[in-house]
Structures are given as C-alpha cells and as structure tokens.
Amino acid sequence: MLATDRTALACDLAETYHVMDMTALPVSLLATLAAGLRGDSRIRMAMAGENVTTQETLLAAAVDRLSSLAWMQTKDGAHGRNRPPSVLAALAGKDKNAKQPHEKPVAYDTPADFERARAALLKKAR
C-alpha cells in the first residue's frame, strides 16, 4: 500500500483511525489497520485502479436509465436522435465528449521548483 500511494494511505489512516503519524506505529499494527480500511477508501480504490465507488456507479446507471426513459418519450427519442449523454460513461472515462477528470494535484518543494514548472508550461503553451 505504501508503494502505491503513501499519501492516500496516510489520509485514510487519519480519517478512519485518527492516526496522524503512521511512522510512529509498529509495522504489524500499521499492517493490521491498513487491512481494516473500508473497500472505498482512497488507498483501496487506488490499488484497484478505480476512480468511482460502487455506489456512485449504481447511481450513475440509474440516472442514465431514467434519462433514457424520458428521452424515449420525446420526438427526438422516437426518431433515435439527440440521445442524452451517459453519466456512467463520463465517470468511467469512456465518454469522448465529456471533460477529462482532473489530474492529480502537483506540489512543489520550493518556489524555484514552481517557477521552473510554470516556465515550462508557458513555453509549451506558446
């Protein structure tokens, strides 16, 4: 878990067990606490390669079905045009028209690191 995303594990431990310094814990206790994290914790989702919980997936599927039923009652639906976009496909990243999910935030150790990255982005934009 540490190799996958140390920050996500630290956040999950702090949220679930109120452990602010995981390095202060014995390794066996840390392993036990990490194994007890819920299935939709940040680290478990990251390890599974998931970005949407099961609950969110089911809700998006329900919205898609409801919007399709409403669409079918319209003139566009009768002729098979202007189908509403899929919320589920957008969440899964399969909808090409949807906005891309936000990238992981970037942090800089020093102001100089930030300025270098900024300059590179500005150069790339030109």
Coordinates of N, CA and C in Angstrom, one line a residue:
M1 N 0.8 -1.2 0.0 CA 0.0 0.0 0.0 C 0.9 1.3 0.0
L2 N 2.0 1.2 0.7 CA 2.8 2.4 0.8 C 3.4 2.6 -0.6
A3 N 3.8 1.6 -1.3 CA 4.4 1.8 -2.6 C 3.4 2.3 -3.6
T4 N 2.1 2.0 -3.4 CA 1.0 2.5 -4.4 C 0.8 4.0 -4.2
D5 N 0.5 4.4 -3.0 CA 0.2 5.8 -2.7 C 0.3 6.1 -1.2
R6 N 1.4 6.6 -0.8 CA 1.7 6.8 0.6 C 0.7 7.9 1.2
T7 N 0.5 8.9 0.4 CA -0.4 10.0 0.8 C -1.8 9.5 1.0
A8 N -2.3 8.7 0.1 CA -3.7 8.2 0.2 C -3.8 7.3 1.5
L9 N -2.8 6.5 1.8 CA -2.8 5.7 3.0 C -2.8 6.5 4.2
A10 N -1.9 7.6 4.2 CA -1.9 8.5 5.4 C -3.2 9.1 5.6
C11 N -3.9 9.6 4.6 CA -5.2 10.2 4.7 C -6.2 9.3 5.2
D12 N -6.2 8.1 4.7 CA -7.2 7.1 5.1 C -7.0 6.7 6.6
L13 N -5.7 6.5 7.0 CA -5.4 6.2 8.4 C -5.9 7.4 9.3
A14 N -5.6 8.6 8.9 CA -6.0 9.8 9.7 C -7.5 9.9 9.8
E15 N -8.2 9.6 8.7 CA -9.7 9.8 8.7 C -10.3 8.6 9.5
T16 N -9.9 7.4 9.3 CA -10.5 6.3 9.9 C -10.1 6.1 11.4
Y17 N -8.8 6.1 11.6 CA -8.3 5.8 13.0 C -7.7 7.0 13.7
H18 N -7.7 8.2 13.1 CA -7.1 9.4 13.7 C -5.6 9.2 14.0
V19 N -5.0 8.5 13.1 CA -3.5 8.3 13.2 C -2.9 9.4 12.4
M20 N -2.2 10.3 13.0 CA -1.6 11.4 12.3 C -0.1 11.1 11.9
D21 N 0.5 10.2 12.6 CA 1.9 9.9 12.2 C 2.0 8.3 12.1
M22 N 1.9 7.8 10.9 CA 1.9 6.4 10.8 C 3.3 5.8 11.0
T23 N 4.3 6.6 10.9 CA 5.7 6.1 11.2 C 5.9 5.8 12.6
A24 N 5.0 6.3 13.5 CA 5.2 6.1 14.9 C 4.6 4.7 15.3
L25 N 3.9 4.1 14.5 CA 3.3 2.8 14.8 C 4.2 1.7 14.4
P26 N 4.1 0.6 15.2 CA 4.8 -0.6 14.8 C 4.3 -1.2 13.5
V27 N 5.1 -1.8 12.7 CA 4.8 -2.2 11.4 C 3.6 -3.2 11.4
S28 N 3.6 -4.1 12.4 CA 2.5 -5.1 12.5 C 1.1 -4.4 12.7
L29 N 1.1 -3.4 13.6 CA -0.1 -2.6 13.9 C -0.5 -1.8 12.6
L30 N 0.4 -1.2 12.0 CA 0.1 -0.4 10.7 C -0.5 -1.4 9.7
A31 N 0.1 -2.6 9.5 CA -0.5 -3.5 8.6 C -1.9 -3.9 8.9
T32 N -2.2 -4.1 10.2 CA -3.5 -4.5 10.7 C -4.5 -3.4 10.4
L33 N -4.1 -2.2 10.7 CA -5.0 -1.0 10.5 C -5.3 -0.8 9.0
A34 N -4.2 -1.0 8.2 CA -4.4 -0.8 6.7 C -5.3 -1.9 6.2
A35 N -5.2 -3.1 6.6 CA -6.0 -4.2 6.2 C -7.5 -4.0 6.5
G36 N -7.7 -3.2 7.6 CA -9.1 -3.0 8.1 C -9.8 -1.8 7.4
L37 N -9.1 -1.1 6.5 CA -9.7 0.0 5.8 C -10.9 -0.4 4.9
R38 N -11.9 0.4 4.8 CA -13.1 0.0 4.0 C -12.7 -0.1 2.6
G39 N -13.6 -0.7 1.8 CA -13.3 -1.0 0.4 C -13.3 0.2 -0.5
D40 N -14.0 1.3 0.0 CA -14.0 2.5 -0.8 C -13.0 3.6 -0.3
S41 N -12.0 3.1 0.5 CA -11.0 4.1 1.0 C -10.1 4.5 -0.2
R42 N -9.4 5.6 0.0 CA -8.6 6.1 -1.1 C -7.6 5.1 -1.6
I43 N -6.9 4.5 -0.6 CA -5.8 3.6 -1.0 C -6.3 2.3 -1.7
R44 N -7.5 1.8 -1.2 CA -8.0 0.6 -1.8 C -8.5 0.9 -3.2
M45 N -9.1 2.1 -3.4 CA -9.6 2.5 -4.8 C -8.3 2.6 -5.7
A46 N -7.3 3.2 -5.2 CA -6.1 3.4 -6.0 C -5.4 2.1 -6.4
M47 N -5.4 1.2 -5.4 CA -4.8 -0.1 -5.7 C -5.6 -0.9 -6.7
A48 N -6.9 -0.7 -6.7 CA -7.8 -1.4 -7.7 C -7.9 -0.7 -9.0
G49 N -7.3 0.5 -9.1 CA -7.4 1.3 -10.3 C -8.7 1.9 -10.6
E50 N -9.5 2.0 -9.5 CA -10.9 2.6 -9.6 C -10.8 4.0 -9.3
N51 N -11.7 4.8 -9.9 CA -11.9 6.2 -9.5 C -13.3 6.5 -9.1
V52 N -14.2 5.6 -9.2 CA -15.6 5.7 -8.8 C -16.0 4.6 -7.9
T53 N -16.7 4.9 -6.9 CA -17.2 3.9 -5.9 C -18.4 3.1 -6.6
T54 N -18.7 2.0 -6.0 CA -19.8 1.1 -6.4 C -21.1 1.9 -6.3
Q55 N -21.3 2.6 -5.2 CA -22.5 3.4 -5.0 C -22.6 4.5 -6.1
E56 N -21.5 5.2 -6.4 CA -21.6 6.2 -7.5 C -21.9 5.6 -8.8
T57 N -21.3 4.4 -9.1 CA -21.6 3.7 -10.3 C -23.1 3.4 -10.5
L58 N -23.7 2.8 -9.4 CA -25.1 2.5 -9.4 C -26.0 3.7 -9.6
L59 N -25.6 4.8 -8.9 CA -26.4 6.0 -9.1 C -26.3 6.5 -10.5
A60 N -25.1 6.5 -11.1 CA -25.0 7.0 -12.4 C -25.8 6.1 -13.4
A61 N -25.8 4.8 -13.2 CA -26.5 3.9 -14.0 C -28.0 4.2 -13.9
A62 N -28.5 4.5 -12.7 CA -29.9 4.8 -12.5 C -30.3 6.1 -13.2
V63 N -29.4 7.1 -13.2 CA -29.6 8.4 -13.9 C -29.7 8.2 -15.4
D64 N -28.8 7.3 -15.9 CA -28.8 7.0 -17.3 C -30.1 6.4 -17.7
R65 N -30.5 5.4 -17.0 CA -31.8 4.7 -17.3 C -33.0 5.7 -17.3
L66 N -33.0 6.5 -16.3 CA -34.1 7.5 -16.2 C -34.1 8.5 -17.3
S67 N -32.9 9.0 -17.6 CA -32.9 10.0 -18.7 C -33.2 9.3 -20.0
S68 N -32.8 8.1 -20.2 CA -33.2 7.3 -21.5 C -34.7 7.1 -21.6
L69 N -35.3 6.8 -20.5 CA -36.8 6.6 -20.5 C -37.5 7.9 -20.8
A70 N -37.0 9.0 -20.2 CA -37.6 10.3 -20.5 C -37.3 10.7 -22.0
W71 N -36.1 10.5 -22.5 CA -35.8 10.8 -23.8 C -36.6 10.0 -24.8
M72 N -36.9 8.8 -24.5 CA -37.7 7.9 -25.4 C -39.2 8.5 -25.6
Q73 N -39.6 9.3 -24.7 CA -41.0 9.8 -24.7 C -41.0 11.1 -25.6
T74 N -39.9 11.6 -26.1 CA -39.8 12.8 -26.9 C -39.8 12.5 -28.4
K75 N -40.0 13.5 -29.2 CA -39.9 13.3 -30.6 C -38.5 12.9 -31.1
D76 N -37.5 13.4 -30.4 CA -36.1 13.0 -30.7 C -35.9 11.5 -30.4
G77 N -36.5 11.1 -29.3 CA -36.3 9.7 -28.9 C -37.0 8.8 -29.9
A78 N -38.2 9.2 -30.4 CA -38.9 8.4 -31.3 C -38.2 8.2 -32.7
H79 N -37.4 9.2 -33.0 CA -36.6 9.1 -34.2 C -35.1 8.7 -34.0
G80 N -34.8 8.5 -32.7 CA -33.4 8.0 -32.4 C -32.3 9.0 -32.5
R81 N -32.6 10.3 -32.3 CA -31.6 11.3 -32.4 C -31.5 12.1 -31.1
N82 N -30.4 12.8 -30.9 CA -30.1 13.6 -29.7 C -30.2 12.8 -28.4
R83 N -29.7 11.6 -28.4 CA -29.7 10.8 -27.2 C -29.0 11.5 -26.1
P84 N -29.5 11.5 -24.8 CA -28.7 12.2 -23.8 C -27.4 11.5 -23.5
P85 N -26.4 12.3 -23.1 CA -25.1 11.7 -22.8 C -25.1 10.8 -21.6
S86 N -24.3 9.8 -21.5 CA -24.3 8.9 -20.4 C -23.4 9.4 -19.3
V87 N -24.0 9.5 -18.1 CA -23.3 9.9 -16.9 C -22.3 8.8 -16.5
L88 N -22.7 7.6 -16.7 CA -21.8 6.4 -16.3 C -20.6 6.4 -17.2
A89 N -20.8 6.6 -18.5 CA -19.6 6.6 -19.4 C -18.7 7.8 -19.1
A90 N -19.2 8.9 -18.7 CA -18.4 10.1 -18.3 C -17.6 9.8 -17.1
L91 N -18.2 9.1 -16.1 CA -17.5 8.8 -14.9 C -16.4 7.7 -15.1
A92 N -16.7 6.8 -16.0 CA -15.7 5.8 -16.3 C -14.6 6.2 -17.3
G93 N -14.8 7.5 -17.8 CA -13.8 8.0 -18.7 C -13.9 7.5 -20.1
K94 N -15.1 6.9 -20.5 CA -15.3 6.3 -21.8 C -16.0 7.3 -22.7
D95 N -16.5 8.4 -22.2 CA -17.2 9.4 -23.0 C -16.2 10.3 -23.6
K96 N -16.1 10.3 -24.9 CA -15.1 11.2 -25.5 C -15.5 12.7 -25.5
N97 N -16.8 13.0 -25.4 CA -17.3 14.3 -25.3 C -17.2 15.0 -23.9
A98 N -17.1 14.1 -22.9 CA -17.0 14.6 -21.5 C -15.7 15.2 -21.2
K99 N -15.6 16.1 -20.3 CA -14.4 16.7 -19.8 C -13.5 15.6 -19.2
Q100 N -12.3 15.7 -19.3 CA -11.4 14.8 -18.7 C -11.3 15.0 -17.2
P101 N -11.2 13.9 -16.4 CA -11.1 14.1 -15.0 C -9.9 14.9 -14.6
H102 N -10.0 15.6 -13.6 CA -8.8 16.5 -13.2 C -7.6 15.6 -12.9
E103 N -6.5 16.1 -13.2 CA -5.3 15.4 -13.0 C -4.9 15.5 -11.5
K104 N -4.1 14.7 -11.0 CA -3.7 14.7 -9.7 C -2.9 16.0 -9.4
P105 N -3.2 16.7 -8.2 CA -2.6 17.9 -7.9 C -1.1 17.8 -7.8
V106 N -0.4 18.8 -8.2 CA 1.1 18.8 -8.2 C 1.5 19.7 -7.0
A107 N 2.5 19.2 -6.3 CA 3.1 20.0 -5.2 C 4.6 20.3 -5.5
Y108 N 5.0 21.4 -5.0 CA 6.4 21.8 -5.3 C 7.1 22.0 -3.9
D109 N 8.4 21.5 -3.9 CA 9.1 21.7 -2.6 C 9.6 23.1 -2.4
T110 N 9.9 23.8 -3.4 CA 10.5 25.1 -3.3 C 9.8 26.1 -4.3
P111 N 9.8 27.4 -4.0 CA 9.3 28.3 -5.0 C 10.1 28.2 -6.4
A112 N 11.3 27.9 -6.3 CA 12.1 27.8 -7.5 C 11.6 26.6 -8.4
D113 N 11.2 25.5 -7.7 CA 10.7 24.4 -8.5 C 9.4 24.8 -9.2
F114 N 8.5 25.5 -8.5 CA 7.3 26.0 -9.0 C 7.5 26.9 -10.2
E115 N 8.5 27.8 -10.1 CA 8.8 28.8 -11.2 C 9.3 28.0 -12.4
R116 N 10.1 27.0 -12.2 CA 10.6 26.2 -13.4 C 9.5 25.5 -14.1
A117 N 8.6 24.9 -13.3 CA 7.4 24.2 -13.9 C 6.5 25.1 -14.6
R118 N 6.3 26.3 -14.0 CA 5.5 27.3 -14.7 C 6.1 27.8 -16.0
A119 N 7.4 28.0 -16.0 CA 8.0 28.4 -17.2 C 7.9 27.4 -18.3
A120 N 8.1 26.1 -17.9 CA 7.9 25.0 -18.9 C 6.5 24.9 -19.5
L121 N 5.5 25.1 -18.6 CA 4.1 25.1 -19.1 C 3.9 26.3 -20.0
L122 N 4.4 27.5 -19.7 CA 4.2 28.6 -20.5 C 4.9 28.5 -21.9
K123 N 6.1 27.9 -21.8 CA 6.8 27.6 -23.1 C 6.1 26.6 -24.0
K124 N 5.5 25.6 -23.3 CA 4.7 24.6 -24.1 C 3.4 25.2 -24.7
A125 N 2.8 26.1 -24.0 CA 1.6 26.7 -24.5 C 1.8 27.6 -25.7
R126 N 3.0 28.1 -25.8 CA 3.3 29.0 -26.9 C 3.5 28.3 -28.2

